[in-house]
Coordinates of C-alpha atoms and ligand atoms in Angstrom, one line a residue:
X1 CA 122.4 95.9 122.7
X2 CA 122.3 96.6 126.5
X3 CA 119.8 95.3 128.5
X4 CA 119.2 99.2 129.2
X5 CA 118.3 100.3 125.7
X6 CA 116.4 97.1 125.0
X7 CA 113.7 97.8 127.6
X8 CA 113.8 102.1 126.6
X9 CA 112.8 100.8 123.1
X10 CA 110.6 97.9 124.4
X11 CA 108.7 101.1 126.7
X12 CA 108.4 103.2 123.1
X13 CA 107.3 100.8 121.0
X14 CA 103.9 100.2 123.5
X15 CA 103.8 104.0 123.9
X16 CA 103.4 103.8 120.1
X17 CA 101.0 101.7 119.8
X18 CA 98.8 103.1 122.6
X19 CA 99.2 106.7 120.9
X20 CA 98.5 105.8 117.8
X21 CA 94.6 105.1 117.2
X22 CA 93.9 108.1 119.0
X23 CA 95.9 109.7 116.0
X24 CA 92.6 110.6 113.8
X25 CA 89.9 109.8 116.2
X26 CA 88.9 113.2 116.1
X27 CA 88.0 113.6 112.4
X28 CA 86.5 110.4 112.2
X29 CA 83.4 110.8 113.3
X30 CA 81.3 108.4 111.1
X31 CA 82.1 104.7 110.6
X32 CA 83.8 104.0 107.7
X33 CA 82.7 102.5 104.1
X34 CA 84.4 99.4 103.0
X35 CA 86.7 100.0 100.0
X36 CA 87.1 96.2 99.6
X37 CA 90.9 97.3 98.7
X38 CA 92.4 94.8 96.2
X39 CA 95.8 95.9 95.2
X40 CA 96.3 92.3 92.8
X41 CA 93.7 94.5 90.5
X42 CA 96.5 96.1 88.3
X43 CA 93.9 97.6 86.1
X44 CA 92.1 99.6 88.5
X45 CA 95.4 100.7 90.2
X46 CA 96.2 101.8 86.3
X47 CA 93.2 103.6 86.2
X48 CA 93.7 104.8 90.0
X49 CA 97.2 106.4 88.7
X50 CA 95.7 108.3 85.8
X51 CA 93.1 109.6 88.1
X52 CA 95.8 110.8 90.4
X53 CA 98.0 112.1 87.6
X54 CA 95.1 114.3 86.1
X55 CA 93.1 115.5 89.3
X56 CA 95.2 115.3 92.5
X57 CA 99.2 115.5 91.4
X58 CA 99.0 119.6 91.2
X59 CA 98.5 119.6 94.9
X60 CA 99.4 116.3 96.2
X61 CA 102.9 115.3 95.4
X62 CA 104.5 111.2 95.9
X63 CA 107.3 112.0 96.9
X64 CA 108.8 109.2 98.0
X65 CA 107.7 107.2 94.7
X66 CA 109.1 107.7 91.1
X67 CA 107.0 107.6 87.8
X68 CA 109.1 104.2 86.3
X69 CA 108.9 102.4 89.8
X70 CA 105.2 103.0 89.2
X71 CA 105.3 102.0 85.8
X72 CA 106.9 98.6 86.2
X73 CA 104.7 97.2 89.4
X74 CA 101.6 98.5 87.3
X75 CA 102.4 96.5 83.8
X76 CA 102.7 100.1 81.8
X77 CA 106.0 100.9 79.6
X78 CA 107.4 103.8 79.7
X79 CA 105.2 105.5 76.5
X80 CA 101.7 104.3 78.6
X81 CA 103.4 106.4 82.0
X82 CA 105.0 109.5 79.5
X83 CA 101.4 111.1 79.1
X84 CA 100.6 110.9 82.9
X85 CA 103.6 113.1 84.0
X86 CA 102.7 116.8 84.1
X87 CA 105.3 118.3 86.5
X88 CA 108.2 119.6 85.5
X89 CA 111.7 120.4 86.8
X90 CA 113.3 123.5 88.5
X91 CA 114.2 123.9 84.7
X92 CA 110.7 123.9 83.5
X93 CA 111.7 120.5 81.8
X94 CA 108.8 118.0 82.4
X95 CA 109.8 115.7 84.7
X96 CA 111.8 112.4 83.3
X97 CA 110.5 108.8 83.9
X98 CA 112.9 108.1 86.7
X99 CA 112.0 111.6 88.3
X100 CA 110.6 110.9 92.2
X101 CA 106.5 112.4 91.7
X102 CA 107.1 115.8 93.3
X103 CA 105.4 119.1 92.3
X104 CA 105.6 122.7 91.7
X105 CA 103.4 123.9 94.4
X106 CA 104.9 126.7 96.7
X107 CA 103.9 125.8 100.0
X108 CA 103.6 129.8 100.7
X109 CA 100.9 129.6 97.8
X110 CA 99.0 126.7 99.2
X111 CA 98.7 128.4 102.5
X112 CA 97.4 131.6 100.8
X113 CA 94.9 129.5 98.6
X114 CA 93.7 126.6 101.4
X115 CA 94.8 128.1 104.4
X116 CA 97.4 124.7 105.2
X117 CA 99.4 123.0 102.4
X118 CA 98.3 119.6 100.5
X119 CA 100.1 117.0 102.3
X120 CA 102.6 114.4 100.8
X121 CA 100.2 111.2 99.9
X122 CA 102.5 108.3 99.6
X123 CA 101.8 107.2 103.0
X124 CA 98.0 108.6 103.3
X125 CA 96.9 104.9 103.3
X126 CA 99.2 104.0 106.1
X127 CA 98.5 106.7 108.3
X128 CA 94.7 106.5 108.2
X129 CA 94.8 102.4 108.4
X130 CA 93.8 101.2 105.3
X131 CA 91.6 102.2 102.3
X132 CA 88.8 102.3 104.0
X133 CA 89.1 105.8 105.1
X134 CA 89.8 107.6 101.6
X135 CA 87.5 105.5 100.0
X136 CA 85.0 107.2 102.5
X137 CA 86.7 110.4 102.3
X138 CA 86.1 110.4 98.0
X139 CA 83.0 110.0 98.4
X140 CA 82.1 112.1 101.7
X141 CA 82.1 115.4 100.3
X142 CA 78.5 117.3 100.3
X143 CA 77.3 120.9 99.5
X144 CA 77.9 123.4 102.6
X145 CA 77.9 127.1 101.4
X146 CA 79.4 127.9 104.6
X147 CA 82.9 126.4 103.3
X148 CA 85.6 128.4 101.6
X149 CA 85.1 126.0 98.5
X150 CA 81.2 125.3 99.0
X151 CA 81.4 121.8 100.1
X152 CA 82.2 119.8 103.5
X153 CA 83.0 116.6 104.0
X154 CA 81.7 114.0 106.2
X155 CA 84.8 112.0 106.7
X156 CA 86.8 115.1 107.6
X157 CA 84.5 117.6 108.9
X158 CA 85.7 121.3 107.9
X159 CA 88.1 120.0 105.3
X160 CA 90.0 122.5 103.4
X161 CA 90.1 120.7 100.1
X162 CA 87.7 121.5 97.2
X163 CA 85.8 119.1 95.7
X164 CA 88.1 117.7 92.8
X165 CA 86.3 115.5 91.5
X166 CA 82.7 117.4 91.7
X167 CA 82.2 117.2 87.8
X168 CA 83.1 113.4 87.9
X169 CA 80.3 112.7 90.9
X170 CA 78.3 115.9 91.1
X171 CA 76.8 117.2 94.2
X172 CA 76.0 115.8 97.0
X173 CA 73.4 117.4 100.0
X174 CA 73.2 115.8 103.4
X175 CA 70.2 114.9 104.1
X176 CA 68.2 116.2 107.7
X177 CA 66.0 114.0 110.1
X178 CA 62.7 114.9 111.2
X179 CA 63.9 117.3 113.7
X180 CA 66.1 119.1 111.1
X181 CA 69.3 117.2 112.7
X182 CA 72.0 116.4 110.1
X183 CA 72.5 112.6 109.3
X184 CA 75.1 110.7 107.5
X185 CA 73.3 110.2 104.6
X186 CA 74.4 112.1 101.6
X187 CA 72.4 112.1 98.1
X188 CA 73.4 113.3 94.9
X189 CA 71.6 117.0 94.0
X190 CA 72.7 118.0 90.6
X191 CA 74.4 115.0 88.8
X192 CA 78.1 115.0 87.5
X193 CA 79.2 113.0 84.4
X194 CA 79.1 109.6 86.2
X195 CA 76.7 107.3 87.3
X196 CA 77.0 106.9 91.0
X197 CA 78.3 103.1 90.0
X198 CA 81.0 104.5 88.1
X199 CA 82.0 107.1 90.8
X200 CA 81.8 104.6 93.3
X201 CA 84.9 102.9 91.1
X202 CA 86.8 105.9 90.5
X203 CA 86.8 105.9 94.5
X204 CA 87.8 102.4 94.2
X205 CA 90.3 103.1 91.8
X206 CA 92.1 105.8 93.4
X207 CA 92.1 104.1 97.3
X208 CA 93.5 101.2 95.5
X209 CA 96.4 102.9 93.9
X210 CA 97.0 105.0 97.3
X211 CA 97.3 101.8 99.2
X212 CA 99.6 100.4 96.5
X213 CA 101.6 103.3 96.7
X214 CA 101.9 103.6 100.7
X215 CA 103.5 100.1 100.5
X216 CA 104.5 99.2 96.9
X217 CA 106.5 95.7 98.0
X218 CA 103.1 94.3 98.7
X219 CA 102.8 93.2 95.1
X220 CA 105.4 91.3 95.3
X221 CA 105.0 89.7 99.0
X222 CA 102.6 87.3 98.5
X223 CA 104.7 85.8 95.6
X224 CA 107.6 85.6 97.9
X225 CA 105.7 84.1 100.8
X226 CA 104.9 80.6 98.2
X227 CA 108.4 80.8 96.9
X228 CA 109.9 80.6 100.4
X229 CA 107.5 77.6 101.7
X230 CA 107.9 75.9 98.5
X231 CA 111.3 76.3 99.2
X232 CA 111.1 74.8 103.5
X233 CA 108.8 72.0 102.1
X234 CA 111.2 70.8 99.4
X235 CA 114.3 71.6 102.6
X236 CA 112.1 69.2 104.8
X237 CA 112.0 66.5 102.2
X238 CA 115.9 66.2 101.5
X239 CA 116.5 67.1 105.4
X240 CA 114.6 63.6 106.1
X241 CA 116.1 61.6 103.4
X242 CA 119.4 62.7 104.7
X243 CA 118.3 61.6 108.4
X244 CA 117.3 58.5 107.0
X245 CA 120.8 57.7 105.3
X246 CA 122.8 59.1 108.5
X247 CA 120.8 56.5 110.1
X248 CA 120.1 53.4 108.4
X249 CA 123.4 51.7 109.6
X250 CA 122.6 52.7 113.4
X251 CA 119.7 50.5 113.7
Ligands
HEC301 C1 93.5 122.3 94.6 C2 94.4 121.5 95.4 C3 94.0 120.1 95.8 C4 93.7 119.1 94.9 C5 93.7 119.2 93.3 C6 93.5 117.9 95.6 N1 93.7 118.2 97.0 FE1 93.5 116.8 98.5 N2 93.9 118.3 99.8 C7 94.1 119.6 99.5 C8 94.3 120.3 100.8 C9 94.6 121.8 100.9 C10 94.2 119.4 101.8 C11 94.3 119.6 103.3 C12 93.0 119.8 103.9 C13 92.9 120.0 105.4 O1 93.8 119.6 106.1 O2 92.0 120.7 105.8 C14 93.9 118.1 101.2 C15 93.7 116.9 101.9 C16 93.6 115.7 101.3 C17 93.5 114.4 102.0 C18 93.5 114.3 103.5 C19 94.9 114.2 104.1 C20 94.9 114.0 105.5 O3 95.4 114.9 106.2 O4 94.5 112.9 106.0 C21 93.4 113.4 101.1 C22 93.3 112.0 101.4 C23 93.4 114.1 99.8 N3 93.5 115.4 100.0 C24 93.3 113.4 98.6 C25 93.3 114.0 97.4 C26 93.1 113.2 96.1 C27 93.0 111.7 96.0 C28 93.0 114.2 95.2 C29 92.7 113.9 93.7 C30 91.5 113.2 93.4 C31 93.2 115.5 95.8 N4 93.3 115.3 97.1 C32 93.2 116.7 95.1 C33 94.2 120.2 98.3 C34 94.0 119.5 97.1

């Protein structure tokens, strides 16, 4: 590489970095809730998956992950991943194992029914820096009848999403400070089929298996990382016998 183009991409790559956590600022407006992301759990990123499968693939697609890739990192055969798939084909087929997680929704549609279309969410945990965010996000959302769907969220103020999982968590109302002020703290109003323990681990569940997703070599990293310093420590051991031999007659 010339000297030239070395410093053009050396000048893009701080550019980069100085752009990017201004990114989301914006929507962010409240600190974040840790998710305490642990993508090693391979049952909650099972569960995660069949969360996603039933309540978000319709409008979110993962486009850039197929069903049996998903399958294999998470431990499930092919007949545990068959009932998740609901999409189907340009044929109306539903979609094989090896099929990439895409869906049927018309972006005209989504524009007519949310006013912008569900983004792609294979990266979503990359682009808003961890887990931390969506796990927020899940559980930010709070009644606002002044919303298209009747709900707001505090994580993404004006969101145009409904409230998916609003029979899983219920309701939540922000509560107001003595001056009648909004504050960041949301309580459940009318109840949904969880407990707001188990919610809290649907959140979990899901942020976990987006984070997974986003980056699905992480699995395997760590394992890896010990097999290739096992593998320098057992290299320095014969490197040093070998010096010794080389050298024994020398002295
Ligand atoms: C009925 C359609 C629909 C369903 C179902 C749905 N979403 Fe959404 N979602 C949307 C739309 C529309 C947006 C864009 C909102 C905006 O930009 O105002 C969105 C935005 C999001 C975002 C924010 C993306 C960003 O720009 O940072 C996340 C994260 C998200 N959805 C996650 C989920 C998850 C997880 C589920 C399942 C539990 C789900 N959604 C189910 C329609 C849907």
């Amino acid at each position: 590489m010339k000297l030239n183009s070395f410093k053009l991409l050396l000048a893009a790559a701080f550019l980069s970095l100085a752009v990017a956590p201004a990114a989301y600022s914006a929507a962010e407006k409240e600190p974040n809730l840790d998710a305490n992301v642990d993508v090693s759990d391979k049952v909650s990123l099972a569960r995660g998956a069949k969360y996603y499968a039933n309540f978000c693939m319709g409008c979110h697609s993962l486009e850039f992950s197929r069903y049996n890739r998903v399958a294999t990192d998470l431990g499930l055969t092919e007949a545990d991943i068959k009932p998740l798939i609901f999409t189907r084909d340009d044929d109306d087929n539903i979609h094989k194992p090896g099929a990439l997680m895409v869906n049927a929704l018309r972006t005209k549609d989504a524009i007519r029914w949310f006013g912008i279309a569900p983004p792609d969410l294979t990266v979503i945990a990359r682009s808003r820096g961890g887990g931390d965010w969506l796990y927020s996000y899940f559980k930010g959302f709070y009644k606002d009848d002044s919303r298209p769907f009747g709900v707001n969220n505090l994580y993404f103020p004006n969101v145009g999403m409904p409230h998916v999982l609003q029979e899983l968590q219920g309701l939540q109302q922000r509560e107001v400070d003595a001056d009648g002020n909004p504050t960041s703290t949301l309580t459940i109003l009318e109840p949904g089929k969880l407990s707001v323990g188990e919610y809290d681990q649907v959140a979990k569940d899901l942020t976990n298996f987006l984070v997974y997703v986003g980056e699905p070599a992480q699995l395997h990293r760590t394992f890896y990382g010990i097999l290739t310093l096992l593998f320098l420590l057992v290299l320095l051991v014969l490197s040093y016998l070998l010096k010794k031999e080389f050298w024994k007659d020398i002295h």
